Amino acid sequence: MVTNQTREEIREYLGQVPDWIAVLAEPASDHSWGLVRDLELGETELSAREKALVGAGVAAAIRCPYCSHFHKEEARMEGVTEDELEEAITLASATQYFSTVLHGNEIDIDDFVAETAEIVEHIEEQEATADD
């Protein structure tokens, strides 16, 4: 259970203390709220909109109905359209798909890193040529 100070802080941020907060084991409870407050709700390098899209994609990939519901609602609050949500979720599924292909076929990571560097260099050269 969170401390009284943290409970009040959560109530101020969210308008209530959600049930899932009550099941957090000590000493992780206050720390867990800190992660939500500072990383998910706080000002970071990513905008709230970007964080919501990342959350929706990850939630779909890990097949968590709780996270999917929360992050979709969060994304909608940030003005994300249904088409954008669908795209973020599809991108997450593509990442998961190709991860399975790479791991299942035991692709050498060093070869993959080298190929990726070559691909990035090629694309950047193509973009530079197109800009000229």
Coordinates of N, CA and C in Angstrom, one line a residue:
M1 N 0.8 -1.2 0.0 CA 0.0 0.0 0.0 C 0.9 1.2 0.0
V2 N 0.4 2.3 -0.7 CA 1.2 3.5 -0.8 C 1.1 4.3 0.5
T3 N 2.0 5.2 0.8 CA 2.0 6.0 1.9 C 0.8 7.0 1.8
N4 N 0.5 7.6 2.9 CA -0.6 8.6 2.9 C -0.3 9.8 2.0
Q5 N 1.0 10.2 2.1 CA 1.4 11.3 1.2 C 1.3 11.0 -0.3
T6 N 1.7 9.8 -0.6 CA 1.5 9.4 -2.0 C 0.1 9.2 -2.4
R7 N -0.7 8.7 -1.5 CA -2.2 8.5 -1.7 C -2.8 9.9 -2.1
E8 N -2.4 10.9 -1.3 CA -3.0 12.2 -1.6 C -2.5 12.8 -2.9
E9 N -1.3 12.5 -3.2 CA -0.7 13.0 -4.5 C -1.4 12.3 -5.7
I10 N -1.7 11.0 -5.6 CA -2.4 10.3 -6.6 C -3.8 10.8 -6.8
R11 N -4.5 11.0 -5.6 CA -5.8 11.6 -5.7 C -5.8 12.9 -6.4
E12 N -4.8 13.7 -6.2 CA -4.7 15.1 -6.8 C -4.5 14.9 -8.3
Y13 N -3.7 14.0 -8.7 CA -3.4 13.8 -10.1 C -4.6 13.2 -10.9
L14 N -5.2 12.1 -10.3 CA -6.1 11.3 -11.0 C -7.6 11.4 -10.5
G15 N -7.8 12.2 -9.4 CA -9.1 12.4 -8.9 C -9.6 11.2 -8.0
Q16 N -8.8 10.2 -7.9 CA -9.1 9.0 -7.1 C -7.8 8.2 -6.9
V17 N -7.8 7.2 -6.1 CA -6.8 6.3 -6.0 C -7.3 5.0 -6.6
P18 N -6.8 4.6 -7.8 CA -7.3 3.4 -8.4 C -7.0 2.1 -7.6
D19 N -7.9 1.1 -7.8 CA -7.7 -0.1 -7.0 C -6.4 -0.8 -7.3
W20 N -5.8 -0.7 -8.5 CA -4.6 -1.3 -8.8 C -3.4 -0.8 -7.9
I21 N -3.5 0.4 -7.5 CA -2.5 1.0 -6.6 C -2.5 0.2 -5.3
A22 N -3.6 -0.2 -4.8 CA -3.7 -0.8 -3.5 C -3.1 -2.2 -3.5
V23 N -2.9 -2.8 -4.6 CA -2.3 -4.2 -4.7 C -0.8 -4.2 -4.9
L24 N -0.3 -3.0 -5.0 CA 1.2 -2.9 -5.2 C 1.9 -3.3 -3.8
A25 N 2.8 -4.2 -3.9 CA 3.5 -4.6 -2.7 C 4.5 -3.6 -2.3
E26 N 4.7 -3.5 -1.0 CA 5.8 -2.7 -0.4 C 7.1 -3.3 -0.7
P27 N 8.2 -2.6 -0.9 CA 8.3 -1.2 -1.0 C 8.1 -0.6 -2.4
A28 N 7.5 -1.4 -3.3 CA 7.4 -0.9 -4.7 C 6.3 0.0 -4.9
S29 N 5.4 0.2 -3.9 CA 4.2 1.0 -4.2 C 4.4 2.4 -4.5
D30 N 5.2 3.1 -3.6 CA 5.5 4.5 -3.8 C 6.3 4.7 -5.1
H31 N 7.3 3.8 -5.2 CA 8.2 3.8 -6.4 C 7.4 3.6 -7.7
S32 N 6.4 2.7 -7.7 CA 5.6 2.4 -8.8 C 4.8 3.7 -9.2
W33 N 4.2 4.3 -8.3 CA 3.5 5.6 -8.6 C 4.5 6.6 -9.1
G34 N 5.7 6.7 -8.6 CA 6.7 7.6 -9.2 C 7.0 7.4 -10.6
L35 N 7.0 6.1 -11.0 CA 7.2 5.8 -12.5 C 6.1 6.3 -13.3
V36 N 4.8 6.1 -12.8 CA 3.7 6.6 -13.6 C 3.7 8.1 -13.6
R37 N 3.9 8.7 -12.5 CA 3.9 10.2 -12.4 C 5.0 10.8 -13.2
D38 N 6.2 10.4 -13.1 CA 7.4 11.0 -13.7 C 7.6 10.6 -15.1
L39 N 7.3 9.4 -15.5 CA 7.6 8.9 -16.8 C 6.4 9.0 -17.7
E40 N 5.3 8.5 -17.2 CA 4.1 8.5 -18.1 C 3.3 9.8 -18.1
L41 N 3.2 10.4 -16.9 CA 2.4 11.6 -16.8 C 3.2 12.9 -16.9
G42 N 4.5 12.8 -16.6 CA 5.4 13.9 -16.5 C 5.9 14.4 -17.8
E43 N 6.5 15.6 -17.8 CA 7.1 16.1 -19.0 C 8.4 15.5 -19.3
T44 N 8.5 14.8 -20.4 CA 9.7 14.1 -20.8 C 10.1 14.5 -22.2
E45 N 11.1 13.8 -22.8 CA 11.5 14.1 -24.2 C 10.3 13.8 -25.2
L46 N 9.5 12.8 -24.8 CA 8.4 12.4 -25.7 C 7.2 13.2 -25.3
S47 N 6.4 13.6 -26.2 CA 5.1 14.3 -25.9 C 4.1 13.3 -25.3
A48 N 3.1 13.8 -24.6 CA 2.1 12.9 -24.1 C 1.4 12.1 -25.2
R49 N 1.2 12.7 -26.3 CA 0.6 12.0 -27.5 C 1.5 10.8 -27.9
E50 N 2.8 11.1 -28.1 CA 3.8 10.0 -28.5 C 3.8 8.9 -27.4
K51 N 3.8 9.3 -26.2 CA 3.8 8.3 -25.1 C 2.6 7.4 -25.1
A52 N 1.4 8.0 -25.4 CA 0.2 7.3 -25.5 C 0.2 6.3 -26.7
L53 N 0.8 6.7 -27.8 CA 0.9 5.8 -29.0 C 1.8 4.6 -28.7
V54 N 2.9 4.9 -28.0 CA 3.8 3.9 -27.7 C 3.1 2.9 -26.7
G55 N 2.5 3.4 -25.7 CA 1.8 2.6 -24.7 C 0.7 1.7 -25.4
A56 N -0.1 2.3 -26.3 CA -1.1 1.5 -27.0 C -0.5 0.4 -27.9
G57 N 0.6 0.7 -28.5 CA 1.3 -0.3 -29.3 C 1.9 -1.5 -28.5
V58 N 2.5 -1.1 -27.4 CA 3.1 -2.1 -26.5 C 2.0 -2.9 -25.8
A59 N 1.0 -2.3 -25.4 CA -0.1 -3.0 -24.7 C -0.7 -4.0 -25.7
A60 N -0.9 -3.7 -26.9 CA -1.4 -4.6 -27.9 C -0.4 -5.8 -28.1
A61 N 0.8 -5.5 -28.2 CA 1.9 -6.5 -28.4 C 1.9 -7.5 -27.3
I62 N 1.8 -7.0 -26.0 CA 1.9 -7.9 -24.9 C 0.5 -8.5 -24.5
R63 N -0.5 -8.1 -25.3 CA -1.9 -8.6 -25.1 C -2.5 -8.4 -23.7
C64 N -2.3 -7.2 -23.3 CA -2.8 -6.8 -21.9 C -4.1 -6.0 -22.1
P65 N -5.2 -6.5 -21.7 CA -6.5 -5.8 -21.9 C -6.5 -4.5 -21.0
Y66 N -5.9 -4.6 -19.8 CA -5.9 -3.4 -19.0 C -5.1 -2.3 -19.6
C67 N -3.9 -2.6 -20.0 CA -3.0 -1.6 -20.6 C -3.6 -1.1 -21.9
S68 N -4.2 -2.0 -22.7 CA -4.8 -1.6 -24.0 C -5.9 -0.6 -23.8
H69 N -6.8 -0.9 -22.8 CA -7.9 0.0 -22.5 C -7.3 1.4 -22.1
F70 N -6.4 1.4 -21.1 CA -5.9 2.6 -20.6 C -5.2 3.5 -21.6
H71 N -4.3 2.8 -22.4 CA -3.5 3.6 -23.3 C -4.3 4.1 -24.5
K72 N -5.3 3.3 -24.9 CA -6.2 3.8 -26.0 C -7.0 5.1 -25.5
E73 N -7.5 5.0 -24.3 CA -8.2 6.2 -23.7 C -7.2 7.3 -23.6
E74 N -6.0 7.1 -23.1 CA -5.0 8.1 -23.0 C -4.7 8.7 -24.3
A75 N -4.6 7.9 -25.4 CA -4.3 8.4 -26.7 C -5.5 9.3 -27.2
R76 N -6.7 8.8 -27.0 CA -7.9 9.6 -27.4 C -7.9 11.0 -26.7
M77 N -7.5 11.0 -25.4 CA -7.5 12.3 -24.7 C -6.4 13.2 -25.3
E78 N -5.4 12.6 -26.0 CA -4.4 13.4 -26.6 C -4.6 13.8 -28.0
G79 N -5.9 13.4 -28.5 CA -6.3 13.8 -29.9 C -5.8 12.8 -30.9
V80 N -5.4 11.6 -30.5 CA -5.0 10.6 -31.5 C -6.3 10.0 -32.1
T81 N -6.3 9.9 -33.5 CA -7.5 9.4 -34.2 C -7.5 7.9 -34.1
E82 N -8.6 7.3 -34.5 CA -8.7 5.9 -34.5 C -7.8 5.3 -35.6
D83 N -7.6 6.0 -36.7 CA -6.7 5.5 -37.7 C -5.3 5.5 -37.2
E84 N -4.9 6.5 -36.5 CA -3.5 6.6 -35.9 C -3.3 5.5 -34.9
L85 N -4.4 5.2 -34.1 CA -4.3 4.1 -33.1 C -4.1 2.8 -33.8
E86 N -4.9 2.6 -34.9 CA -4.8 1.3 -35.7 C -3.4 1.2 -36.2
E87 N -2.8 2.3 -36.7 CA -1.5 2.2 -37.3 C -0.4 1.9 -36.2
A88 N -0.5 2.5 -35.1 CA 0.4 2.3 -34.0 C 0.4 0.8 -33.6
I89 N -0.8 0.3 -33.5 CA -1.0 -1.1 -33.1 C -0.5 -2.1 -34.2
T90 N -0.7 -1.7 -35.5 CA -0.2 -2.5 -36.6 C 1.3 -2.5 -36.6
L91 N 1.9 -1.3 -36.3 CA 3.4 -1.2 -36.3 C 3.9 -2.1 -35.1
A92 N 3.2 -2.1 -34.0 CA 3.7 -3.0 -32.9 C 3.6 -4.4 -33.3
S93 N 2.6 -4.8 -34.0 CA 2.4 -6.2 -34.4 C 3.5 -6.6 -35.4
A94 N 3.9 -5.6 -36.3 CA 4.9 -5.9 -37.3 C 6.3 -6.1 -36.6
T95 N 6.5 -5.3 -35.6 CA 7.8 -5.4 -34.8 C 7.8 -6.8 -34.1
Q96 N 6.7 -7.1 -33.5 CA 6.6 -8.4 -32.8 C 6.8 -9.6 -33.8
Y97 N 6.2 -9.4 -35.0 CA 6.3 -10.5 -36.1 C 7.7 -10.6 -36.5
F98 N 8.4 -9.5 -36.8 CA 9.8 -9.6 -37.3 C 10.7 -10.1 -36.2
S99 N 10.4 -9.7 -35.0 CA 11.2 -10.2 -33.8 C 11.2 -11.7 -33.8
T100 N 10.0 -12.2 -34.0 CA 9.8 -13.7 -34.0 C 10.6 -14.3 -35.1
V101 N 10.6 -13.7 -36.3 CA 11.3 -14.2 -37.4 C 12.8 -14.2 -37.2
L102 N 13.3 -13.1 -36.7 CA 14.7 -12.9 -36.4 C 15.2 -13.9 -35.3
H103 N 14.5 -14.0 -34.2 CA 14.8 -14.9 -33.1 C 14.7 -16.4 -33.5
G104 N 13.6 -16.7 -34.2 CA 13.3 -18.1 -34.6 C 14.3 -18.6 -35.5
N105 N 14.8 -17.7 -36.4 CA 15.8 -18.1 -37.4 C 17.3 -17.9 -36.9
E106 N 17.4 -17.4 -35.7 CA 18.7 -17.2 -35.1 C 19.6 -16.3 -36.0
I107 N 19.1 -15.2 -36.4 CA 19.9 -14.3 -37.3 C 21.0 -13.7 -36.4
D108 N 22.2 -13.7 -36.9 CA 23.3 -13.2 -36.1 C 23.1 -11.7 -35.9
I109 N 23.2 -11.3 -34.6 CA 23.0 -9.9 -34.3 C 24.0 -9.0 -34.8
D110 N 25.3 -9.4 -34.9 CA 26.3 -8.5 -35.5 C 26.1 -8.3 -36.9
D111 N 25.7 -9.3 -37.7 CA 25.4 -9.2 -39.1 C 24.2 -8.3 -39.3
F112 N 23.2 -8.4 -38.4 CA 22.0 -7.6 -38.5 C 22.3 -6.1 -38.2
V113 N 23.2 -5.8 -37.2 CA 23.6 -4.5 -37.0 C 24.3 -3.9 -38.2
A114 N 25.2 -4.7 -38.8 CA 26.0 -4.2 -39.9 C 25.1 -3.9 -41.1
E115 N 24.1 -4.8 -41.4 CA 23.2 -4.6 -42.5 C 22.3 -3.4 -42.2
T116 N 21.9 -3.2 -41.0 CA 21.0 -2.1 -40.7 C 21.8 -0.8 -40.9
A117 N 23.1 -0.7 -40.5 CA 23.9 0.5 -40.8 C 24.0 0.8 -42.3
E118 N 24.2 -0.3 -43.1 CA 24.2 -0.1 -44.5 C 22.9 0.4 -45.1
I119 N 21.8 -0.1 -44.6 CA 20.5 0.3 -45.0 C 20.3 1.8 -44.7
V120 N 20.6 2.2 -43.5 CA 20.4 3.5 -43.0 C 21.3 4.5 -43.9
E121 N 22.5 4.1 -44.2 CA 23.4 4.9 -45.0 C 22.8 5.0 -46.4
H122 N 22.3 4.0 -47.0 CA 21.7 4.0 -48.3 C 20.5 4.9 -48.4
I123 N 19.6 4.8 -47.4 CA 18.4 5.6 -47.3 C 18.8 7.1 -47.2
E124 N 19.7 7.4 -46.3 CA 20.1 8.8 -46.1 C 20.7 9.3 -47.4
E125 N 21.5 8.5 -48.1 CA 22.1 9.0 -49.4 C 20.9 9.3 -50.4
Q126 N 19.9 8.4 -50.5 CA 18.8 8.6 -51.4 C 18.0 9.8 -51.0
E127 N 17.8 10.1 -49.8 CA 17.1 11.3 -49.3 C 17.9 12.5 -49.7
A128 N 19.2 12.5 -49.5 CA 20.1 13.6 -49.8 C 20.1 13.9 -51.3
T129 N 20.1 12.9 -52.1 CA 20.0 13.1 -53.6 C 18.6 13.6 -54.0
A130 N 17.6 13.2 -53.3 CA 16.2 13.7 -53.6 C 16.1 15.2 -53.2
D131 N 16.8 15.6 -52.2 CA 16.7 17.0 -51.7 C 17.5 18.0 -52.7
D132 N 18.4 17.4 -53.5 CA 19.3 18.3 -54.3 C 18.5 18.7 -55.5

